Coordinates of N, CA and C in Angstrom, one line a residue:
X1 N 55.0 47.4 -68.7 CA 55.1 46.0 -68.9 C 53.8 45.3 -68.5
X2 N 54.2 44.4 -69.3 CA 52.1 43.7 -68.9 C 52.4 42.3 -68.2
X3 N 51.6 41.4 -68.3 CA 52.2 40.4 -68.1 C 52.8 39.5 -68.8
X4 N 52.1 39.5 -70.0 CA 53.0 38.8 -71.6 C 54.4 39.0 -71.3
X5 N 54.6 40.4 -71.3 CA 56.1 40.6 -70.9 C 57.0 40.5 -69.6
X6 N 56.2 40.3 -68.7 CA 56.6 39.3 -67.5 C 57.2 38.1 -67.8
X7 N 56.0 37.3 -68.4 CA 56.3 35.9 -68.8 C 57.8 35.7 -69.6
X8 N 57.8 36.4 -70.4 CA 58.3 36.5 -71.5 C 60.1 37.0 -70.7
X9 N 59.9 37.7 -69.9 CA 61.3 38.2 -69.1 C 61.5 36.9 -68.5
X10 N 60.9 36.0 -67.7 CA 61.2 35.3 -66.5 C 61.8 33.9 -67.6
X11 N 61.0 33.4 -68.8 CA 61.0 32.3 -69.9 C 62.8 32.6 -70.4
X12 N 63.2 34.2 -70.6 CA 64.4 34.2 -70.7 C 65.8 34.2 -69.6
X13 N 65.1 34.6 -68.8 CA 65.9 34.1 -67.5 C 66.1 32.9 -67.2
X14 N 65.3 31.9 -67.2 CA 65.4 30.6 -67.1 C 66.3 30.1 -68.1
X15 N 66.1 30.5 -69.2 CA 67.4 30.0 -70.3 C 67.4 31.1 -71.8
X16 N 68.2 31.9 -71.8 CA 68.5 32.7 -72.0 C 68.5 32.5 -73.7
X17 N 69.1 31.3 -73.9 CA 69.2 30.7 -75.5 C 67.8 30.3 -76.1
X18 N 66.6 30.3 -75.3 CA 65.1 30.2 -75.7 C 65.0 30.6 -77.1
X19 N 64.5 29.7 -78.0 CA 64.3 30.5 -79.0 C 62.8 31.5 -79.2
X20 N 63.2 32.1 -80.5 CA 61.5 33.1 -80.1 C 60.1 31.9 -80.4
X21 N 60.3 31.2 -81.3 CA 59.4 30.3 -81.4 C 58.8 29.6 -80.2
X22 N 60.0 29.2 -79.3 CA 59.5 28.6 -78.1 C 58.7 29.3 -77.0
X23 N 59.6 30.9 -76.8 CA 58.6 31.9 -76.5 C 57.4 31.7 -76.8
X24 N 56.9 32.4 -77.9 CA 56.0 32.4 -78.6 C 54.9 31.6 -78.2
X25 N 55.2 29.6 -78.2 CA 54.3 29.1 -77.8 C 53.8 29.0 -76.3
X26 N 54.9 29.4 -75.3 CA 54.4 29.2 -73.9 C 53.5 30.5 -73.7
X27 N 53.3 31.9 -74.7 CA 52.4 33.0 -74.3 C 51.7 32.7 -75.4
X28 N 51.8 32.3 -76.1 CA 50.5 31.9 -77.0 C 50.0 33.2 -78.0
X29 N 51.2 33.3 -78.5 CA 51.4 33.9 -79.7 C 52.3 33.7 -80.7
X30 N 52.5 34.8 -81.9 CA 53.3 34.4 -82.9 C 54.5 34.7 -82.3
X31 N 55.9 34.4 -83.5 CA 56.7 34.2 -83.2 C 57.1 36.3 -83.6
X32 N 56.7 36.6 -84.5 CA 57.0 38.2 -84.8 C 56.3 38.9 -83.7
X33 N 55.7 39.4 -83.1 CA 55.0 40.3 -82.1 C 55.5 39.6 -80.6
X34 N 56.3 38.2 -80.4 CA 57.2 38.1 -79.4 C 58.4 38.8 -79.5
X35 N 59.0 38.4 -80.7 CA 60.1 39.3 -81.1 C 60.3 40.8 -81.0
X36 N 59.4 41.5 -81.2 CA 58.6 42.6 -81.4 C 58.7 43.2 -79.9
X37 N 58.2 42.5 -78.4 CA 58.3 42.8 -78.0 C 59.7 42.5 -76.7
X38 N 60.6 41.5 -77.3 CA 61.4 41.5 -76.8 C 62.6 42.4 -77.1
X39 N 62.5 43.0 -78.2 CA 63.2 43.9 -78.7 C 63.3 45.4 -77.9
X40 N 61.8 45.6 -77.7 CA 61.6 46.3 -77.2 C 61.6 46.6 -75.7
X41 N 61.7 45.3 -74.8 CA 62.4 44.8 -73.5 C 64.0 45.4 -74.0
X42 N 64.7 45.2 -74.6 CA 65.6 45.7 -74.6 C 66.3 46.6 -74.9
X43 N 65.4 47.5 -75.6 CA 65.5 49.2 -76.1 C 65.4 49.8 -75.0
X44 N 64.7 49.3 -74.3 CA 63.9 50.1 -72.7 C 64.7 49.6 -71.6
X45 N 65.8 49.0 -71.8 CA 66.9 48.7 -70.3 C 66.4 47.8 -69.8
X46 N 65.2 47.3 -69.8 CA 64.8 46.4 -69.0 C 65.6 44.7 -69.2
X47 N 66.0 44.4 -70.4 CA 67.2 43.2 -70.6 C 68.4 43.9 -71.1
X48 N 69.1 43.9 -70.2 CA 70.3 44.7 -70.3 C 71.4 43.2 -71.1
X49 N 71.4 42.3 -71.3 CA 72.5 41.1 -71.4 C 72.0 39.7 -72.0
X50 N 72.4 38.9 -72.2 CA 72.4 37.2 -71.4 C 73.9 37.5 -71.4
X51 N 73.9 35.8 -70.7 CA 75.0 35.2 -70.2 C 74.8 34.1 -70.0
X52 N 76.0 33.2 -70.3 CA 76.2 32.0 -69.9 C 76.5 31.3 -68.7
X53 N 76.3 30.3 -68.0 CA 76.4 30.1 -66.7 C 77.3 28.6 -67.3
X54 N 78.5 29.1 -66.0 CA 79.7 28.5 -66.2 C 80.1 27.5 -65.3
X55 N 80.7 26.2 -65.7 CA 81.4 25.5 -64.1 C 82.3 26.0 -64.0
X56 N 82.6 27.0 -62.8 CA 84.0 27.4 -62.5 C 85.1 26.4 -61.9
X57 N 84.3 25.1 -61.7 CA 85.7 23.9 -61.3 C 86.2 23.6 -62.3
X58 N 85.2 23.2 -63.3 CA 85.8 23.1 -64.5 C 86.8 23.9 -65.1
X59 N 86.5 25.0 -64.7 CA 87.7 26.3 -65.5 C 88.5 26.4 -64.5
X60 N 88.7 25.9 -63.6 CA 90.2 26.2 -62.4 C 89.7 27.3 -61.6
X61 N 88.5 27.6 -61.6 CA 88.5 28.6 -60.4 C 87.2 28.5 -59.9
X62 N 87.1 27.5 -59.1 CA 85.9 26.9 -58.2 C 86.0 27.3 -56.9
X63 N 87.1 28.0 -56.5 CA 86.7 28.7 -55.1 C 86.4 30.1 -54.8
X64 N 85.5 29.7 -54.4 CA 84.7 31.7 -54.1 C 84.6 31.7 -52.8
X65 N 85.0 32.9 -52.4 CA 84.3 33.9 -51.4 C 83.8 34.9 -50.9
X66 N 83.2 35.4 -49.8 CA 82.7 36.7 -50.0 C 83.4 37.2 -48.6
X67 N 84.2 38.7 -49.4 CA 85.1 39.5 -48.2 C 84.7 40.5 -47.7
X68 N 84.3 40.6 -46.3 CA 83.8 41.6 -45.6 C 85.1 43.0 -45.5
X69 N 84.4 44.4 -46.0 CA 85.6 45.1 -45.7 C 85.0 46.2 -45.5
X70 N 85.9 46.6 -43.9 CA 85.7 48.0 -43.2 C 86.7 48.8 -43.2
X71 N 85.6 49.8 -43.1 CA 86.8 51.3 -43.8 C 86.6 52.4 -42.8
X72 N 87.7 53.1 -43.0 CA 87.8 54.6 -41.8 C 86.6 55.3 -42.0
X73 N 86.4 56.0 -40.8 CA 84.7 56.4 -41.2 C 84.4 57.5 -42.0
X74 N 85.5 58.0 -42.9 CA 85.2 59.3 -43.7 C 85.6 59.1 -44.9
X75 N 86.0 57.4 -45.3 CA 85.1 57.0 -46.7 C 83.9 57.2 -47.4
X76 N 84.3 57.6 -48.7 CA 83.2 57.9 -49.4 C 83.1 56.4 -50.0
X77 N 81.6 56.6 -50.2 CA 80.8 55.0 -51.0 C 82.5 54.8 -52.3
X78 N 82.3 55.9 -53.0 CA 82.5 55.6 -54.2 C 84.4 55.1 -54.1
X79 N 84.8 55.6 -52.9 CA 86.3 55.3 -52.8 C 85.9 53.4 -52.5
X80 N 85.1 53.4 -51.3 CA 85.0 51.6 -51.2 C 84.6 51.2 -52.4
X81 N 83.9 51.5 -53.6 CA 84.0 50.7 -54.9 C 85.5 50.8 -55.0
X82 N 85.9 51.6 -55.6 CA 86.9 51.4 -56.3 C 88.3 50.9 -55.6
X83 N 87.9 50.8 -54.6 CA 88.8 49.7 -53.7 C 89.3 48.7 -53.7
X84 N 87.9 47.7 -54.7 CA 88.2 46.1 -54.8 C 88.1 46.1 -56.6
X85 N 87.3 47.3 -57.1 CA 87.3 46.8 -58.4 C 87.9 47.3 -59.5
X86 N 89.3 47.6 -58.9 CA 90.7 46.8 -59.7 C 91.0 45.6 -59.6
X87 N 90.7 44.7 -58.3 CA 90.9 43.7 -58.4 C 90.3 42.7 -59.2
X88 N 90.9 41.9 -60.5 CA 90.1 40.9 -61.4 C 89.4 40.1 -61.3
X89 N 89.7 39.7 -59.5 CA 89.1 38.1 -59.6 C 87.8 39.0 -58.6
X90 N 87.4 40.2 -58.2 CA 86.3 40.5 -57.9 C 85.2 40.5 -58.9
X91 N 83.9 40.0 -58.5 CA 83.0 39.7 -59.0 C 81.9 40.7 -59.0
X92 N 81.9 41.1 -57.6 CA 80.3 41.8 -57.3 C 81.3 42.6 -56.1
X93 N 80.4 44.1 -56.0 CA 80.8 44.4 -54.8 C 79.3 45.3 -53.8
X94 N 79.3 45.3 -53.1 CA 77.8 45.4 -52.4 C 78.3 46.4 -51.3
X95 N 78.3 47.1 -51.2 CA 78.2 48.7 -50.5 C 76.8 48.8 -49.3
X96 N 77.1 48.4 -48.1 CA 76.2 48.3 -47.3 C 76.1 48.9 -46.2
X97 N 74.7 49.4 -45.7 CA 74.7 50.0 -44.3 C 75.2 49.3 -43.2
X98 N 75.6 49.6 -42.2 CA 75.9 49.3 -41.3 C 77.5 48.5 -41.2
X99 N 77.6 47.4 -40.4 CA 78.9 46.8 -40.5 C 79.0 45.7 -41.0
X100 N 79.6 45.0 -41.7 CA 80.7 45.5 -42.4 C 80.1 46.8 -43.3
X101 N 81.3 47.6 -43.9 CA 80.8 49.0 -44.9 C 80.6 48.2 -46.5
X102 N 80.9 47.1 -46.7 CA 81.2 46.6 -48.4 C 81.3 44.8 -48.2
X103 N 80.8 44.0 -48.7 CA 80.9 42.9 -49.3 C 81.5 42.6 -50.6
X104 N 82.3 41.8 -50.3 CA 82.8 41.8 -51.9 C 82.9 40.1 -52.0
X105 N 82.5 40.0 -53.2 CA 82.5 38.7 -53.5 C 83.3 37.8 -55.0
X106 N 84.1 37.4 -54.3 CA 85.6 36.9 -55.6 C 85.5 35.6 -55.6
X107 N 86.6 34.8 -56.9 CA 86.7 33.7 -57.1 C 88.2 33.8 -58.0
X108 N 88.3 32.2 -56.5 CA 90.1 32.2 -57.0 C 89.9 30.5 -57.6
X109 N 91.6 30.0 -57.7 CA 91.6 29.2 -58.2 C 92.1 28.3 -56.9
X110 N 92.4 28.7 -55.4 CA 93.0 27.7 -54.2 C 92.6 28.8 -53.1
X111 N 93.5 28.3 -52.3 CA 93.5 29.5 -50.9 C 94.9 29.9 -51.2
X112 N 95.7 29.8 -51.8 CA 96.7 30.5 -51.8 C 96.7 31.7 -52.8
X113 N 96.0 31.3 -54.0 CA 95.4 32.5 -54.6 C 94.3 33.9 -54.1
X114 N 93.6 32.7 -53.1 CA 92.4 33.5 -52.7 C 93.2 34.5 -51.4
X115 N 94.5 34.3 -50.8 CA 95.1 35.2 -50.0 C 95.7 36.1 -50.8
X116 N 96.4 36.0 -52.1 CA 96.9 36.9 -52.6 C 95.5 38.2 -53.2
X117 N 94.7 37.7 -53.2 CA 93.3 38.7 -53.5 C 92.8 39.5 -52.1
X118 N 93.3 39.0 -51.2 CA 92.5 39.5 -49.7 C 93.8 40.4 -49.8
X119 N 94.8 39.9 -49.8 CA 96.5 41.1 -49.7 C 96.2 41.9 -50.6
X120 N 95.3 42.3 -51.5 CA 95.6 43.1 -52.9 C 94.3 44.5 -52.1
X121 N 93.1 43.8 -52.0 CA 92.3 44.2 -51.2 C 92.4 45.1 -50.1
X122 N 93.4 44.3 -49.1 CA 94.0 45.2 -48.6 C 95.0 46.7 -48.4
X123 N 95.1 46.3 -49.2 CA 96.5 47.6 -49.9 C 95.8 48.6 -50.0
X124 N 94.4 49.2 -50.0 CA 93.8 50.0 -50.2 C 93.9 51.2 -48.4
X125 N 94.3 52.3 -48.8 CA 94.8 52.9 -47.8 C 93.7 52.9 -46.6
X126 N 92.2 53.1 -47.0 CA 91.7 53.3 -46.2 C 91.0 52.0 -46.0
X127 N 91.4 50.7 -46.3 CA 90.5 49.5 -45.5 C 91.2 49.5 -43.9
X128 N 90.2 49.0 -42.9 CA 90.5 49.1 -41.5 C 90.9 47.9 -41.5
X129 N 89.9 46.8 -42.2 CA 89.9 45.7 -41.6 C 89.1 44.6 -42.7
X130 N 89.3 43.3 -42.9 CA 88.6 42.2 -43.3 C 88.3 41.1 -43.1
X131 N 87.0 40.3 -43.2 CA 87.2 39.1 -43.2 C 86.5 38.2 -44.1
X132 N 87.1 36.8 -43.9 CA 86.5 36.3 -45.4 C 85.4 35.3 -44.9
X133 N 84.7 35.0 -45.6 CA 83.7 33.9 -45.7 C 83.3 33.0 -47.4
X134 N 84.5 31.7 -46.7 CA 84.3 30.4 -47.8 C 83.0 30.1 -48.4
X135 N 82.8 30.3 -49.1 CA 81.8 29.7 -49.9 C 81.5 28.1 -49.9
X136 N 80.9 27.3 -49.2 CA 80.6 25.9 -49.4 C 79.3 25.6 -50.5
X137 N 78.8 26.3 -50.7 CA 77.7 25.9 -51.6 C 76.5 26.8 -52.1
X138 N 75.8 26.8 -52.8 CA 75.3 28.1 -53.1 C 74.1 27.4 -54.1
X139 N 72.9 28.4 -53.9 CA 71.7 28.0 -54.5 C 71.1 29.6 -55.1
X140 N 71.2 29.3 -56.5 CA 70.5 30.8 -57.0 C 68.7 30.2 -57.8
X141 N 67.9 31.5 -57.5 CA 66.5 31.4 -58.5 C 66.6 31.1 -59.6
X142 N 66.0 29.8 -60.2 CA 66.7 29.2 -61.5 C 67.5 28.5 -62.0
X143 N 67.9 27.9 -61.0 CA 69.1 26.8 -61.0 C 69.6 26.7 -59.5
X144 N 70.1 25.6 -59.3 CA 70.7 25.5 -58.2 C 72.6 25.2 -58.4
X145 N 73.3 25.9 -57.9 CA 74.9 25.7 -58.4 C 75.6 25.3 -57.2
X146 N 76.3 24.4 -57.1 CA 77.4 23.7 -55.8 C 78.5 23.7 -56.9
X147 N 79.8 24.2 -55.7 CA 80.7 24.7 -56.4 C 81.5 23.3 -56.0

């Protein structure tokens, strides 16, 4: 990757619906050999997607949290995945050294829903233990989002 295609990655991160033309003009080229090489950003794994960035209050499920979860010490990594992701309303799950063993981060539609996700979570034979942490607000690179 050079840095054209730096640019050219970061221009569609920022907004993913960019057209190539608009590409094009911020690297200061045509619109075919952007194309060209965004194609090719994606042949090579390096743009695996887009996606759309959603209000989740708007859609009824504006509360997120992230659930800390400890496991018996002769869990394997791969059993703490698949611990939470049956669960639907899990999002992400983050497999980490030390303590907690896994972060998992969900979105419900209340706390009454978001308990029935921590009970589901649980059920898993080998979690020891969890706790949650409410989400009040949240800032990502490229936008800032309050839930």
């Amino acid at each position: 990757m050079d840095a054209t295609d730096h640019t050219i990655v970061r221009l569609l991160v920022e907004d993913g619906r960019r057209t190539v033309a608009d590409i094009a003009a911020q690297v200061n080229m045509s619109a075919s050999p952007v194309k060209r090489r965004i194609e090719r950003l994606e042949r090579a794994g390096m743009i695996t997607g887009y996606t759309a960035v959603v209000d989740h209050d708007r859609l009824g499920a504006g509360f997120e949290a992230f659930v800390e979860l400890r496991f018996a010490g002769d869990t394997e990594v791969e059993q703490i995945t698949a611990a939470a992701a049956g669960v639907p309303e899990v999002l992400e799950i983050f497999t980490i050294a030390g303590d907690p063993d896994a972060l998992v981060r969900v979105r419900a539609d209340g706390v009454h829903h978001l308990r029935s996700i921590i009970n589901e979570l649980r059920k898993h034979g080998a979690v020891r233990s969890t706790k949650t942490l409410m989400v009040l607000g949240s800032w990502r690179r490229g936008g800032a989002t309050m839930p």
